[in-house]
Coordinates of C-alpha atoms in Angstrom, one line a residue:
M1127 CA -42.6 -32.4 68.6
S1128 CA -40.6 -35.5 69.8
P1129 CA -42.2 -37.9 72.3
P1130 CA -41.1 -37.7 75.9
S1131 CA -38.1 -39.9 76.7
P1132 CA -38.8 -42.9 78.9
H1133 CA -35.3 -42.7 80.5
R1134 CA -33.4 -39.8 82.1
F1135 CA -29.8 -39.3 83.0
S1136 CA -29.0 -36.4 85.4
L1137 CA -25.6 -34.7 84.9
V1138 CA -24.7 -32.3 87.6
L1139 CA -21.6 -30.0 86.9
I1140 CA -20.1 -28.4 90.0
K1141 CA -17.2 -25.9 90.1
P1142 CA -16.0 -26.2 93.7
S1143 CA -14.9 -23.2 95.8
H1144 CA -12.3 -23.5 98.6
Y1145 CA -12.1 -22.7 102.3
D1146 CA -11.0 -19.5 104.0
D1147 CA -8.6 -19.4 106.9
D1148 CA -11.5 -20.1 109.4
G1149 CA -12.5 -23.1 107.4
Y1150 CA -15.7 -21.7 105.8
V1151 CA -16.5 -22.0 102.1
I1152 CA -15.7 -18.9 100.2
Q1153 CA -19.0 -17.9 98.6
W1154 CA -20.8 -14.7 97.6
L1155 CA -24.1 -13.3 96.5
R1156 CA -22.2 -12.1 93.4
S1157 CA -18.8 -13.6 92.7
S1158 CA -16.1 -12.0 90.5
I1159 CA -14.6 -14.4 88.0
P1160 CA -16.8 -16.8 86.0
S1161 CA -15.6 -20.3 85.5
N1162 CA -14.6 -21.0 81.9
T1163 CA -14.3 -24.7 82.7
L1164 CA -17.9 -24.8 83.8
A1165 CA -18.9 -23.0 80.6
V1166 CA -16.9 -25.4 78.5
L1167 CA -18.3 -28.5 80.2
N1168 CA -21.8 -27.1 80.1
G1169 CA -21.5 -26.5 76.3
L1170 CA -20.1 -30.0 75.7
A1171 CA -22.9 -31.5 77.8
L1172 CA -25.5 -29.6 75.8
D1173 CA -24.0 -30.9 72.6
C1174 CA -24.2 -34.5 74.0
Q1175 CA -27.8 -33.8 75.0
E1176 CA -28.7 -32.6 71.5
R1177 CA -26.9 -35.5 69.8
R1178 CA -28.6 -38.1 72.1
V1179 CA -25.3 -39.8 72.8
L1180 CA -27.0 -42.1 75.4
G1181 CA -29.6 -43.2 73.0
D1182 CA -32.7 -41.8 71.4
D1183 CA -34.8 -42.8 74.4
V1184 CA -32.5 -41.2 77.0
A1185 CA -32.9 -37.5 78.0
I1186 CA -29.8 -35.9 79.5
E1187 CA -30.8 -33.4 82.2
I1188 CA -28.0 -30.8 82.9
S1189 CA -27.5 -28.7 85.9
A1190 CA -24.4 -26.4 86.3
F1191 CA -23.4 -24.8 89.6
D1192 CA -20.5 -22.5 90.6
E1193 CA -20.0 -22.9 94.4
T1194 CA -18.5 -19.4 94.6
N1195 CA -22.0 -18.1 94.2
T1196 CA -24.3 -21.0 94.9
R1197 CA -24.7 -23.2 98.0
I1198 CA -24.2 -26.9 97.2
K1199 CA -26.5 -29.3 98.9
P1200 CA -25.5 -32.9 98.1
E1201 CA -28.5 -34.5 99.7
R1202 CA -30.9 -32.5 97.6
I1203 CA -29.0 -33.2 94.5
A1204 CA -28.9 -36.9 95.3
R1205 CA -32.7 -36.9 95.6
Q1206 CA -33.0 -35.2 92.2
I1207 CA -30.8 -37.9 90.7
A1208 CA -32.9 -40.6 92.4
Q1209 CA -36.0 -39.0 91.0
A1210 CA -34.4 -39.4 87.5
G1211 CA -34.4 -43.1 88.1
G1212 CA -31.0 -43.2 90.0
R1213 CA -29.0 -42.7 86.8
G1214 CA -26.7 -39.8 87.0
M1215 CA -23.3 -38.4 87.8
V1216 CA -21.8 -35.5 89.6
A1217 CA -18.8 -33.9 87.8
L1218 CA -16.5 -31.8 89.9
V1219 CA -14.9 -29.6 87.2
G1220 CA -12.0 -27.1 87.0
V1221 CA -10.6 -28.3 90.3
Q1222 CA -7.3 -26.5 91.0
S1223 CA -5.0 -27.5 93.8
N1224 CA -6.6 -25.1 96.3
H1225 CA -10.1 -26.4 95.4
Y1226 CA -9.1 -30.0 95.9
P1227 CA -9.8 -30.4 99.7
R1228 CA -13.3 -28.9 99.2
A1229 CA -13.9 -31.0 96.1
M1230 CA -13.1 -34.1 98.0
D1231 CA -15.3 -33.2 100.9
I1232 CA -18.2 -32.8 98.4
A1233 CA -17.2 -36.0 96.7
R1234 CA -17.3 -38.0 100.0
R1235 CA -20.9 -36.8 100.7
F1236 CA -22.0 -37.8 97.2
R1237 CA -20.3 -41.2 97.4
A1238 CA -21.9 -41.9 100.8
L1239 CA -25.2 -41.3 99.1
G1240 CA -24.3 -43.8 96.3
V1241 CA -23.8 -41.1 93.6
Q1242 CA -21.2 -41.5 90.9
V1243 CA -18.5 -38.8 90.9
C1244 CA -15.9 -37.8 88.4
L1245 CA -13.3 -35.2 89.3
G1246 CA -11.1 -33.2 86.8
G1247 CA -9.1 -30.0 86.5
F1248 CA -5.6 -28.6 86.8
H1249 CA -4.7 -30.5 90.0
V1250 CA -5.3 -33.9 88.5
S1251 CA -3.9 -33.0 85.1
G1252 CA -0.8 -31.2 86.5
C1253 CA 0.1 -34.1 88.9
L1254 CA -0.2 -36.7 86.1
A1255 CA 1.9 -34.5 83.8
M1256 CA 4.7 -33.7 86.1
L1257 CA 5.0 -36.2 88.9
P1258 CA 6.6 -39.7 88.7
D1259 CA 4.0 -41.2 91.0
L1260 CA 0.4 -40.7 91.7
P1261 CA 0.2 -38.5 94.8
P1262 CA -1.6 -39.7 97.9
E1263 CA -4.6 -37.4 97.6
L1264 CA -5.4 -38.8 94.1
K1265 CA -5.0 -42.4 95.3
E1266 CA -7.4 -41.5 98.1
A1267 CA -10.0 -40.3 95.6
M1268 CA -9.7 -43.5 93.5
D1269 CA -10.0 -45.6 96.7
L1270 CA -13.2 -43.8 97.5
G1271 CA -14.6 -44.7 94.0
V1272 CA -14.1 -41.2 92.6
S1273 CA -13.2 -41.3 88.9
L1274 CA -10.4 -39.0 87.9
F1275 CA -10.3 -37.1 84.5
A1276 CA -7.0 -35.7 83.2
G1277 CA -6.7 -33.6 80.1
E1278 CA -9.4 -31.8 78.1
A1279 CA -13.0 -33.0 77.5
E1280 CA -13.6 -32.0 73.9
G1281 CA -14.6 -35.3 72.1
R1282 CA -14.3 -37.3 75.3
L1283 CA -17.2 -36.3 77.5
E1284 CA -19.6 -38.6 75.7
T1285 CA -17.4 -41.6 76.6
V1286 CA -17.5 -40.7 80.3
L1287 CA -21.3 -40.2 80.1
R1288 CA -21.8 -43.6 78.5
D1289 CA -19.7 -45.3 81.2
A1290 CA -21.7 -43.4 83.9
W1291 CA -25.0 -44.4 82.2
N1292 CA -23.9 -48.1 82.5
G1293 CA -22.6 -47.6 86.1
A1294 CA -19.1 -48.4 85.0
L1295 CA -16.9 -45.3 85.3
K1296 CA -13.2 -46.0 84.9
P1297 CA -10.9 -45.1 87.8
L1298 CA -8.9 -42.8 85.5
Y1299 CA -9.5 -41.2 82.1
N1300 CA -6.1 -39.9 81.1
Y1301 CA -5.9 -37.8 77.9
M1302 CA -2.8 -35.8 78.8
D1303 CA -0.9 -37.0 75.7
D1304 CA -3.8 -36.1 73.3
L1305 CA -4.7 -32.4 73.3
P1306 CA -7.7 -31.7 71.0
S1307 CA -7.9 -29.1 68.3
L1308 CA -10.2 -26.2 69.2
E1309 CA -11.1 -25.0 65.8
G1310 CA -14.8 -25.8 65.2
A1311 CA -15.1 -27.3 68.7
V1312 CA -18.3 -27.0 70.7
I1313 CA -18.4 -23.5 72.2
P1314 CA -18.5 -22.8 75.9
I1315 CA -21.8 -21.4 77.2
L1316 CA -23.6 -20.9 80.5
P1317 CA -27.3 -19.9 81.0
A1318 CA -27.9 -16.2 81.7
A1319 CA -29.3 -17.1 85.1
Q1320 CA -25.9 -18.5 86.1
I1321 CA -24.0 -15.6 84.6
K1322 CA -26.0 -13.1 86.5
R1323 CA -24.6 -14.5 89.7
T1324 CA -21.3 -12.8 88.8
G1325 CA -20.5 -9.1 89.4
G1326 CA -21.3 -7.2 86.3
S1327 CA -22.9 -10.3 84.7
I1328 CA -19.7 -11.3 83.0
T1329 CA -19.2 -14.6 81.3
S1330 CA -16.0 -16.2 80.0
F1331 CA -14.6 -18.2 77.1
D1332 CA -11.2 -19.4 75.9
A1333 CA -10.2 -18.3 72.4
G1334 CA -7.2 -20.5 72.6
R1335 CA -5.1 -22.7 74.9
G1336 CA -1.3 -23.1 75.4
C1337 CA 1.6 -20.7 75.9
P1338 CA 5.0 -20.8 74.2
F1339 CA 7.0 -19.5 77.2
L1340 CA 8.8 -21.5 79.9
C1341 CA 8.0 -19.8 83.2
S1342 CA 9.0 -22.3 85.9
F1343 CA 6.1 -21.3 88.2
C1344 CA 3.4 -21.9 85.6
T1345 CA 1.1 -24.9 85.3
I1346 CA -0.5 -23.9 82.0
I1347 CA 2.4 -25.0 79.7
N1348 CA 2.5 -28.5 81.3
V1349 CA -1.3 -29.0 81.2
Q1350 CA -2.4 -27.2 78.1
G1351 CA 0.9 -27.3 76.2
R1352 CA 3.1 -24.8 74.6
K1353 CA 1.6 -24.9 71.2
S1354 CA -1.2 -22.4 70.3
R1355 CA -4.5 -24.2 69.8
R1356 CA -7.3 -21.8 69.1
R1357 CA -10.9 -21.2 68.1
S1358 CA -11.5 -19.5 64.8
A1359 CA -12.9 -16.0 64.4
D1360 CA -16.1 -17.7 63.3
D1361 CA -16.2 -19.6 66.6
V1362 CA -15.6 -16.5 68.7
E1363 CA -18.3 -14.6 66.8
K1364 CA -20.7 -17.5 67.5
I1365 CA -19.8 -17.4 71.3
V1366 CA -20.4 -13.6 71.4
R1367 CA -23.7 -13.6 69.4
Q1368 CA -25.1 -16.5 71.4
N1369 CA -24.4 -14.7 74.7
V1370 CA -25.7 -11.3 73.4
A1371 CA -28.9 -13.1 72.5
Q1372 CA -29.4 -13.9 76.2
G1373 CA -28.5 -10.4 77.3
V1374 CA -24.8 -11.0 78.2
K1375 CA -22.3 -8.5 76.7
R1376 CA -19.3 -8.7 79.1
F1377 CA -16.6 -11.3 78.5
F1378 CA -13.5 -12.5 80.3
V1379 CA -11.2 -14.2 77.7
T1380 CA -9.4 -16.7 79.8
D1381 CA -6.5 -17.5 77.4
D1382 CA -3.4 -17.3 79.7
N1383 CA -1.8 -15.2 77.0
F1384 CA -4.1 -14.0 74.3
A1385 CA -1.2 -12.3 72.5
R1386 CA 0.3 -15.7 71.6
N1387 CA -2.9 -16.9 70.0
T1388 CA -1.7 -16.9 66.4
D1389 CA -5.2 -15.8 65.2
W1390 CA -5.4 -12.8 67.6
E1391 CA -5.7 -10.3 64.7
K1392 CA -8.4 -12.2 62.9
I1393 CA -10.4 -12.4 66.2
F1394 CA -9.9 -8.7 67.0
D1395 CA -10.9 -7.7 63.4
R1396 CA -14.1 -9.8 63.8
L1397 CA -14.9 -8.2 67.2
I1398 CA -14.4 -4.8 65.7
E1399 CA -16.9 -5.7 63.0
L1400 CA -19.4 -6.8 65.6
R1401 CA -19.0 -3.5 67.5
Q1402 CA -19.6 -1.6 64.2
E1403 CA -23.0 -3.3 64.3
K1404 CA -23.6 -1.4 67.5
L1405 CA -23.2 -4.4 69.7
D1406 CA -22.1 -3.0 73.1
I1407 CA -19.6 -5.8 73.9
R1408 CA -16.6 -5.4 76.3
F1409 CA -13.7 -7.7 77.1
V1410 CA -11.0 -8.5 79.6
I1411 CA -7.9 -10.2 78.3
Q1412 CA -4.6 -11.5 79.6
V1413 CA -1.3 -10.9 77.8
D1414 CA 2.5 -10.9 78.2
T1415 CA 4.6 -7.8 78.6
M1416 CA 6.0 -8.0 75.0
C1417 CA 2.6 -8.0 73.2
Y1418 CA 2.9 -4.3 72.4
R1419 CA 5.6 -5.2 69.9
L1420 CA 3.0 -6.9 67.8
P1421 CA 2.0 -4.3 65.1
H1422 CA -1.4 -2.9 65.9
F1423 CA -2.1 -5.3 68.8
I1424 CA -3.0 -2.6 71.4
E1425 CA -4.8 -0.4 68.9
K1426 CA -7.0 -3.2 67.7
A1427 CA -7.6 -4.5 71.2
A1428 CA -9.1 -1.1 72.2
R1429 CA -11.2 -1.0 69.1
A1430 CA -12.4 -4.5 69.7
G1431 CA -13.8 -3.5 73.1
V1432 CA -11.0 -4.5 75.5
V1433 CA -11.5 -2.4 78.6
R1434 CA -9.2 -4.2 81.0
V1435 CA -5.9 -6.0 80.4
F1436 CA -4.1 -8.3 82.9
I1437 CA -0.4 -8.3 82.3
G1438 CA 2.0 -10.8 83.8
L1439 CA 4.6 -8.3 85.0
E1440 CA 5.6 -10.7 87.8
N1441 CA 8.6 -8.6 89.2
I1442 CA 10.9 -5.7 88.4
N1443 CA 14.1 -7.5 89.4
P1444 CA 15.7 -9.1 86.4
D1445 CA 17.5 -11.6 88.6
N1446 CA 14.2 -12.9 89.9
L1447 CA 12.7 -13.0 86.4
A1448 CA 15.7 -14.9 85.0
G1449 CA 15.5 -17.4 87.9
A1450 CA 11.9 -18.1 87.0
K1451 CA 12.7 -18.5 83.3
K1452 CA 10.7 -15.4 82.6
K1453 CA 13.3 -14.0 80.2
Q1454 CA 10.7 -12.5 77.9
N1455 CA 10.0 -9.8 80.5
K1456 CA 12.3 -6.9 79.7
I1457 CA 12.1 -4.2 82.5
T1458 CA 13.6 -1.7 80.2
E1459 CA 10.4 -1.8 78.1
Y1460 CA 7.8 -1.9 80.8
R1461 CA 6.9 1.8 80.7
K1462 CA 6.8 1.9 76.9
M1463 CA 4.3 -0.9 76.9
L1464 CA 2.2 0.3 79.8
L1465 CA 1.9 3.8 78.4
Q1466 CA 0.6 2.4 75.1
W1467 CA -2.2 0.6 77.0
K1468 CA -3.0 3.6 79.1
H1469 CA -3.3 6.0 76.1
A1470 CA -5.6 3.4 74.4
G1471 CA -8.0 4.0 77.4
V1472 CA -7.5 0.5 78.8
T1473 CA -7.3 -0.2 82.5
V1474 CA -4.0 -2.0 83.3
I1475 CA -3.9 -4.7 85.9
A1476 CA -0.5 -6.3 86.6
G1477 CA 0.4 -9.5 88.4
Y1478 CA 3.3 -9.3 90.8
I1479 CA 5.0 -12.2 92.5
L1480 CA 6.5 -11.9 96.0
G1481 CA 8.9 -14.5 97.4
F1482 CA 11.6 -14.9 94.8
P1483 CA 14.9 -16.1 96.3
S1484 CA 16.5 -12.6 96.6
D1485 CA 13.4 -10.9 98.0
T1486 CA 13.3 -9.5 101.6
P1487 CA 10.7 -7.5 103.3
E1488 CA 12.8 -4.4 102.7
S1489 CA 13.5 -5.1 99.0
I1490 CA 9.7 -5.8 98.5
R1491 CA 8.8 -2.4 100.0
R1492 CA 11.5 -0.7 97.9
D1493 CA 10.3 -2.3 94.7
I1494 CA 6.7 -1.5 95.3
S1495 CA 7.5 2.2 95.9
I1496 CA 9.5 2.1 92.6
V1497 CA 6.6 0.6 90.7
Q1498 CA 4.2 3.3 92.2
R1499 CA 6.5 6.1 91.2
E1500 CA 7.7 5.0 87.8
L1501 CA 5.2 2.7 86.1
P1502 CA 1.6 3.7 85.1
I1503 CA -0.1 0.6 86.5
D1504 CA -3.7 1.0 87.7
L1505 CA -3.9 -2.1 89.8
L1506 CA -1.1 -4.3 91.1
Q1507 CA -2.2 -7.7 92.2
F1508 CA 0.2 -9.6 94.4
V1509 CA 0.7 -13.3 94.8
C1510 CA 3.1 -15.4 96.8
L1511 CA 5.5 -17.5 94.7
T1512 CA 3.9 -20.9 95.1
P1513 CA 5.1 -24.3 93.9
L1514 CA 1.8 -25.2 92.3
P1515 CA 1.3 -28.9 91.4
G1516 CA 1.8 -29.1 87.7
S1517 CA 4.6 -26.5 87.6
E1518 CA 8.3 -27.1 87.1
D1519 CA 8.9 -25.5 90.5
H1520 CA 6.7 -28.0 92.3
Q1521 CA 8.3 -30.9 90.4
T1522 CA 11.8 -29.8 91.4
L1523 CA 10.9 -29.5 95.1
Y1524 CA 9.0 -32.7 95.0
K1525 CA 11.9 -34.7 93.5
A1526 CA 14.3 -33.1 95.9
G1527 CA 12.2 -33.9 98.9
V1528 CA 11.9 -30.2 100.0
P1529 CA 9.1 -29.8 102.5
M1530 CA 6.0 -28.1 101.2
D1531 CA 2.8 -27.4 103.1
P1532 CA 0.6 -30.6 103.0
D1533 CA -2.7 -28.6 103.0
L1534 CA -3.6 -28.1 99.4
N1535 CA -6.2 -25.5 100.5
K1536 CA -3.3 -23.1 100.9
Y1537 CA -2.1 -23.4 97.3
D1538 CA -4.2 -20.3 96.3
V1539 CA -1.1 -18.1 95.8
E1540 CA -2.1 -16.1 98.9
H1541 CA -0.4 -18.3 101.5
V1542 CA 3.2 -19.2 102.0
T1543 CA 3.6 -22.9 101.4
T1544 CA 7.4 -23.5 101.5
D1545 CA 10.6 -22.1 103.0
H1546 CA 12.4 -19.0 101.8
P1547 CA 16.2 -18.5 101.9
R1548 CA 16.0 -14.9 103.3
M1549 CA 12.6 -14.7 105.0
S1550 CA 10.8 -16.8 107.6
K1551 CA 7.3 -17.9 106.6
E1552 CA 5.8 -15.4 109.0
Q1553 CA 7.9 -12.6 107.5
W1554 CA 7.0 -13.6 104.0
Q1555 CA 3.3 -13.8 104.8
Q1556 CA 3.4 -10.4 106.5
A1557 CA 5.2 -8.9 103.5
Y1558 CA 2.4 -10.1 101.3
R1559 CA -0.2 -8.4 103.5
D1560 CA 1.9 -5.2 103.7
A1561 CA 2.3 -5.1 99.9
W1562 CA -1.4 -4.7 99.4
G1563 CA -1.6 -2.0 102.1
A1564 CA 1.3 -0.1 100.6
F1565 CA 0.1 -0.1 97.0
Y1566 CA -3.5 0.7 97.8
S1567 CA -2.8 3.7 100.0
R1568 CA -5.0 6.8 100.0
E1569 CA -2.3 8.8 98.3
H1570 CA -1.8 6.2 95.5
F1571 CA -5.5 5.9 94.9
E1572 CA -5.4 9.6 94.0
T1573 CA -2.3 9.3 91.9
V1574 CA -3.8 6.4 89.9
M1575 CA -7.0 8.4 89.2
R1576 CA -4.9 11.5 88.1
R1577 CA -3.0 9.3 85.6
A1578 CA -6.3 7.8 84.4
E1579 CA -7.7 11.3 83.7
A1580 CA -4.5 12.4 82.0
T1581 CA -4.5 9.4 79.7
N1582 CA -8.2 9.6 79.0
S1583 CA -8.9 6.2 80.5
G1584 CA -11.4 7.4 83.1
P1585 CA -10.8 8.0 86.9
G1586 CA -14.2 6.8 87.8
K1587 CA -13.8 3.5 86.0
V1588 CA -10.4 2.8 87.6
L1589 CA -11.8 3.8 91.0
T1590 CA -14.3 1.0 91.0
Q1591 CA -11.5 -1.5 90.4
L1592 CA -9.3 0.1 93.1
I1593 CA -12.1 -0.1 95.7
W1594 CA -12.8 -3.7 94.6
S1595 CA -9.2 -4.7 95.2
Y1596 CA -8.9 -2.9 98.4
C1597 CA -12.1 -4.3 99.9
S1598 CA -11.3 -7.9 98.8
V1599 CA -7.9 -8.0 100.4
I1600 CA -8.1 -5.6 103.3
L1601 CA -11.7 -6.3 104.4
E1602 CA -12.4 -9.8 103.2
N1603 CA -8.9 -11.3 103.3
V1604 CA -9.1 -12.9 99.8
H1605 CA -7.5 -12.1 96.5
P1606 CA -9.6 -9.8 94.3
Y1607 CA -10.1 -12.6 91.7
Q1608 CA -11.8 -14.8 94.3
G1609 CA -13.6 -11.9 95.9
G1610 CA -17.2 -10.9 95.4
Y1611 CA -20.1 -8.9 96.7
L1612 CA -21.8 -9.8 100.0
R1613 CA -20.0 -12.7 101.6
R1614 CA -22.3 -15.6 102.2
K1615 CA -21.3 -17.9 105.1
Y1616 CA -23.1 -20.9 106.4
R1617 CA -22.4 -22.2 109.9
K1618 CA -22.4 -25.9 108.8
D1619 CA -20.4 -25.5 105.6
R1620 CA -17.1 -25.7 107.4
R1621 CA -14.1 -28.0 106.9
P1622 CA -15.0 -31.4 108.5
H1623 CA -12.1 -31.4 111.0
L1624 CA -13.2 -28.1 112.5
P1625 CA -16.1 -27.8 115.0
V1626 CA -19.5 -26.3 114.2
E1627 CA -19.7 -23.0 116.0
N1628 CA -22.3 -21.9 118.5
A1629 CA -25.2 -20.4 116.5
L1630 CA -25.4 -17.2 118.6
G1631 CA -21.7 -16.4 118.3
F1632 CA -21.5 -17.3 114.7
Y1633 CA -24.4 -15.2 113.5
Y1634 CA -23.3 -12.2 115.7
R1635 CA -19.9 -12.2 114.1
Y1636 CA -21.3 -12.7 110.6
V1637 CA -23.9 -9.9 110.9
T1638 CA -21.6 -7.4 112.6
G1639 CA -18.9 -8.2 110.0
V1640 CA -21.3 -7.5 107.1
V1641 CA -22.3 -4.2 108.6
Y1642 CA -18.7 -3.1 109.3
K1643 CA -17.5 -4.1 105.8
H1644 CA -20.4 -2.2 104.1
F1645 CA -19.5 0.8 106.3
K1646 CA -15.9 0.7 105.1
L1647 CA -17.0 0.3 101.5
A1648 CA -19.3 3.3 101.8
Q1649 CA -16.6 5.2 103.4
A1650 CA -14.2 4.5 100.6
I1651 CA -16.7 5.5 98.0
W1652 CA -17.6 8.7 99.9
R1653 CA -13.9 9.6 100.2
F1654 CA -12.8 9.0 96.6
R1655 CA -15.9 9.5 94.3
P1656 CA -16.0 13.3 94.7
F1657 CA -12.2 13.4 93.8
A1658 CA -12.9 11.4 90.6
V1659 CA -15.8 13.8 89.7
K1660 CA -13.5 16.8 90.4
L1661 CA -10.8 15.5 88.1
R1662 CA -13.3 15.0 85.3
R1663 CA -14.4 18.6 85.6
D1664 CA -10.9 20.1 85.8
P1665 CA -9.4 20.8 82.4
A1666 CA -6.0 21.1 84.0
A1667 CA -6.2 17.5 85.2
R1668 CA -5.7 16.3 81.6
H1669 CA -2.2 17.8 81.6
Y1670 CA -1.1 16.0 84.8
M1671 CA 2.4 14.5 84.4
D1672 CA 4.7 12.5 86.7
A1673 CA 7.6 10.1 86.2
A1674 CA 5.3 7.2 85.3
L1675 CA 3.7 9.1 82.5
T1676 CA 6.9 10.5 81.1
P1677 CA 7.9 8.8 77.8
V1678 CA 11.4 7.4 78.0
A1679 CA 14.0 7.1 75.2
D1680 CA 16.4 4.2 75.3
E1681 CA 19.3 6.5 76.3
E1682 CA 17.4 7.6 79.4
F1683 CA 16.8 4.2 80.9
D1684 CA 19.7 4.4 83.4
S1685 CA 18.3 7.6 84.9
F1686 CA 15.4 5.8 86.5
E1687 CA 15.6 3.7 89.7
L1688 CA 13.4 1.1 88.0
F1689 CA 16.2 0.2 85.6
T1690 CA 19.1 0.3 88.0
G1691 CA 17.8 -1.8 90.8
S1692 CA 20.2 -4.8 90.2
D1693 CA 23.3 -5.7 88.3
A1694 CA 21.2 -7.6 85.8
A1695 CA 19.2 -4.5 85.1
K1696 CA 22.3 -2.4 84.5
S1697 CA 23.6 -5.1 82.2
E1698 CA 20.3 -5.0 80.3
V1699 CA 20.7 -1.3 79.7
L1700 CA 24.3 -1.8 78.6
K1701 CA 23.3 -4.5 76.1
M1702 CA 20.9 -2.1 74.5
R1703 CA 23.8 0.2 73.9
G1704 CA 26.1 -2.5 72.6
H1705 CA 28.3 -2.6 75.7
A1706 CA 27.3 -5.9 77.3
P1707 CA 29.8 -6.9 80.0
A1708 CA 31.2 -10.4 80.1
P1709 CA 29.7 -12.5 82.9
A1710 CA 32.0 -13.2 85.9
P1711 CA 33.6 -16.6 85.8
G1712 CA 31.6 -19.3 87.6
K1713 CA 28.6 -17.0 88.2
S1714 CA 25.1 -17.2 86.9
T1715 CA 22.0 -15.0 87.5
L1716 CA 19.8 -18.1 87.3
V1717 CA 18.4 -19.0 90.7
K1718 CA 16.3 -22.1 91.0
I1719 CA 13.5 -22.2 93.5
G1720 CA 14.4 -24.1 96.6
N1721 CA 18.2 -23.9 96.2

């Protein structure tokens, strides 16, 4: 047994949340999506702790908090650091653009208490990667004495810790030009107590980083690169076994596009072997629409334990997809791909972007009805086309001087942040709200469950996800991926420029809101659960068929509205038949955002 260390260094990792429209921190008793960045930094910190990077006589004490499920109290944390001898640092990790205002409010309180603060994440990295100058909000952070970290922390965290130990954090650590290899890297891990604060006790890890595509709205390619950097199958097995040992068996693989991880098959094969050992492990992955062309990809995904897949469908209008450089999405293959996932028993979640230049409220309603009718998607999750800092779209608008909303808290892909050529901001925002209501109608709930039973993917399983999405957006007014169970709201945890509400009025609204939301949740369960049970008991339900479940041959594409919604779609069908028309002189289907 080693002797106690005479010196201590306190490292506090905080993944900030962000504010709702009323200015309150979005926080839950159980949140939905675990933070992979927090898991990565916690794993790296544990490695630094084990290796005694601050010296044999210095013990590194690590605390990890996710603000989406844990209330942050800077004064209490500052006292803990003081009890450690005053040596310590708060690291605000995984800070995306919409988290930045909240992160800075936390940082100000820590700096006022004399605590060292380092802030990193996609906002800092994206701005440094894509903008010619340091934006004002990053300058403000540095003026406050907050150290900024850009890039990835593998192999670099110990440098930051040594500087913090010496009280000499640099204003900026910029590693954007030096992306580390992931093979053999320290694995991401969170303690079980932290993981149990998420719904379903799900944790996360990245099997790889980087994406080869060129989508103009994406920040991934400019922050994590376009080259596939990946963990080995041995690394992934180690992650899984270490979590299973602490009772965690559900995983969200955060790769933006797991199908472009060049070792996907080796990883799936290893996971299949682990499941053959009777390990009850399940996974959620994210892929592109063309992954089904990879031989055995979907089959092995199902055997490896993939139960839900998120697909970047983005839109069904080829003109919009071309304008966003999303040329890899071929609408003529959507149904083929989706049916393969459905027949593998996997719940299909598709992302859908609203606000492309040719969109109107009418066209959005039309396109959603086409998707409902003709594509076997279980859950459609809408976002507003947002010029996220770090994306090509944001860079283009920034350089052109096009007005964008100055409040970074709104850059959560749920709020309209810039002008649209065919809709007012109010129309666009209302179209976003209406889209959720249209897709998650009572009638479509039942249709999705019928399709789930017919494809043997489970109506009860998909019903849980349908209700989660419905309640998140319609009742809580947040996107499902930042939703959770039982909203926690604290009267004094409000944006500093907003007044603290009267206690009586605040708690009355909070309690009555909780009661009403639980009533509506129970009502939804009461309404649809018997229908799911009825489907499971009805042998005829397995023979249900509609347009979305109907296999389509290439020569039948032009008989469906999905494939004839625009000139570009018709052209795509003609190309498949070898009759591609020549483009009109002087015309292009490419539409740049902001033009």
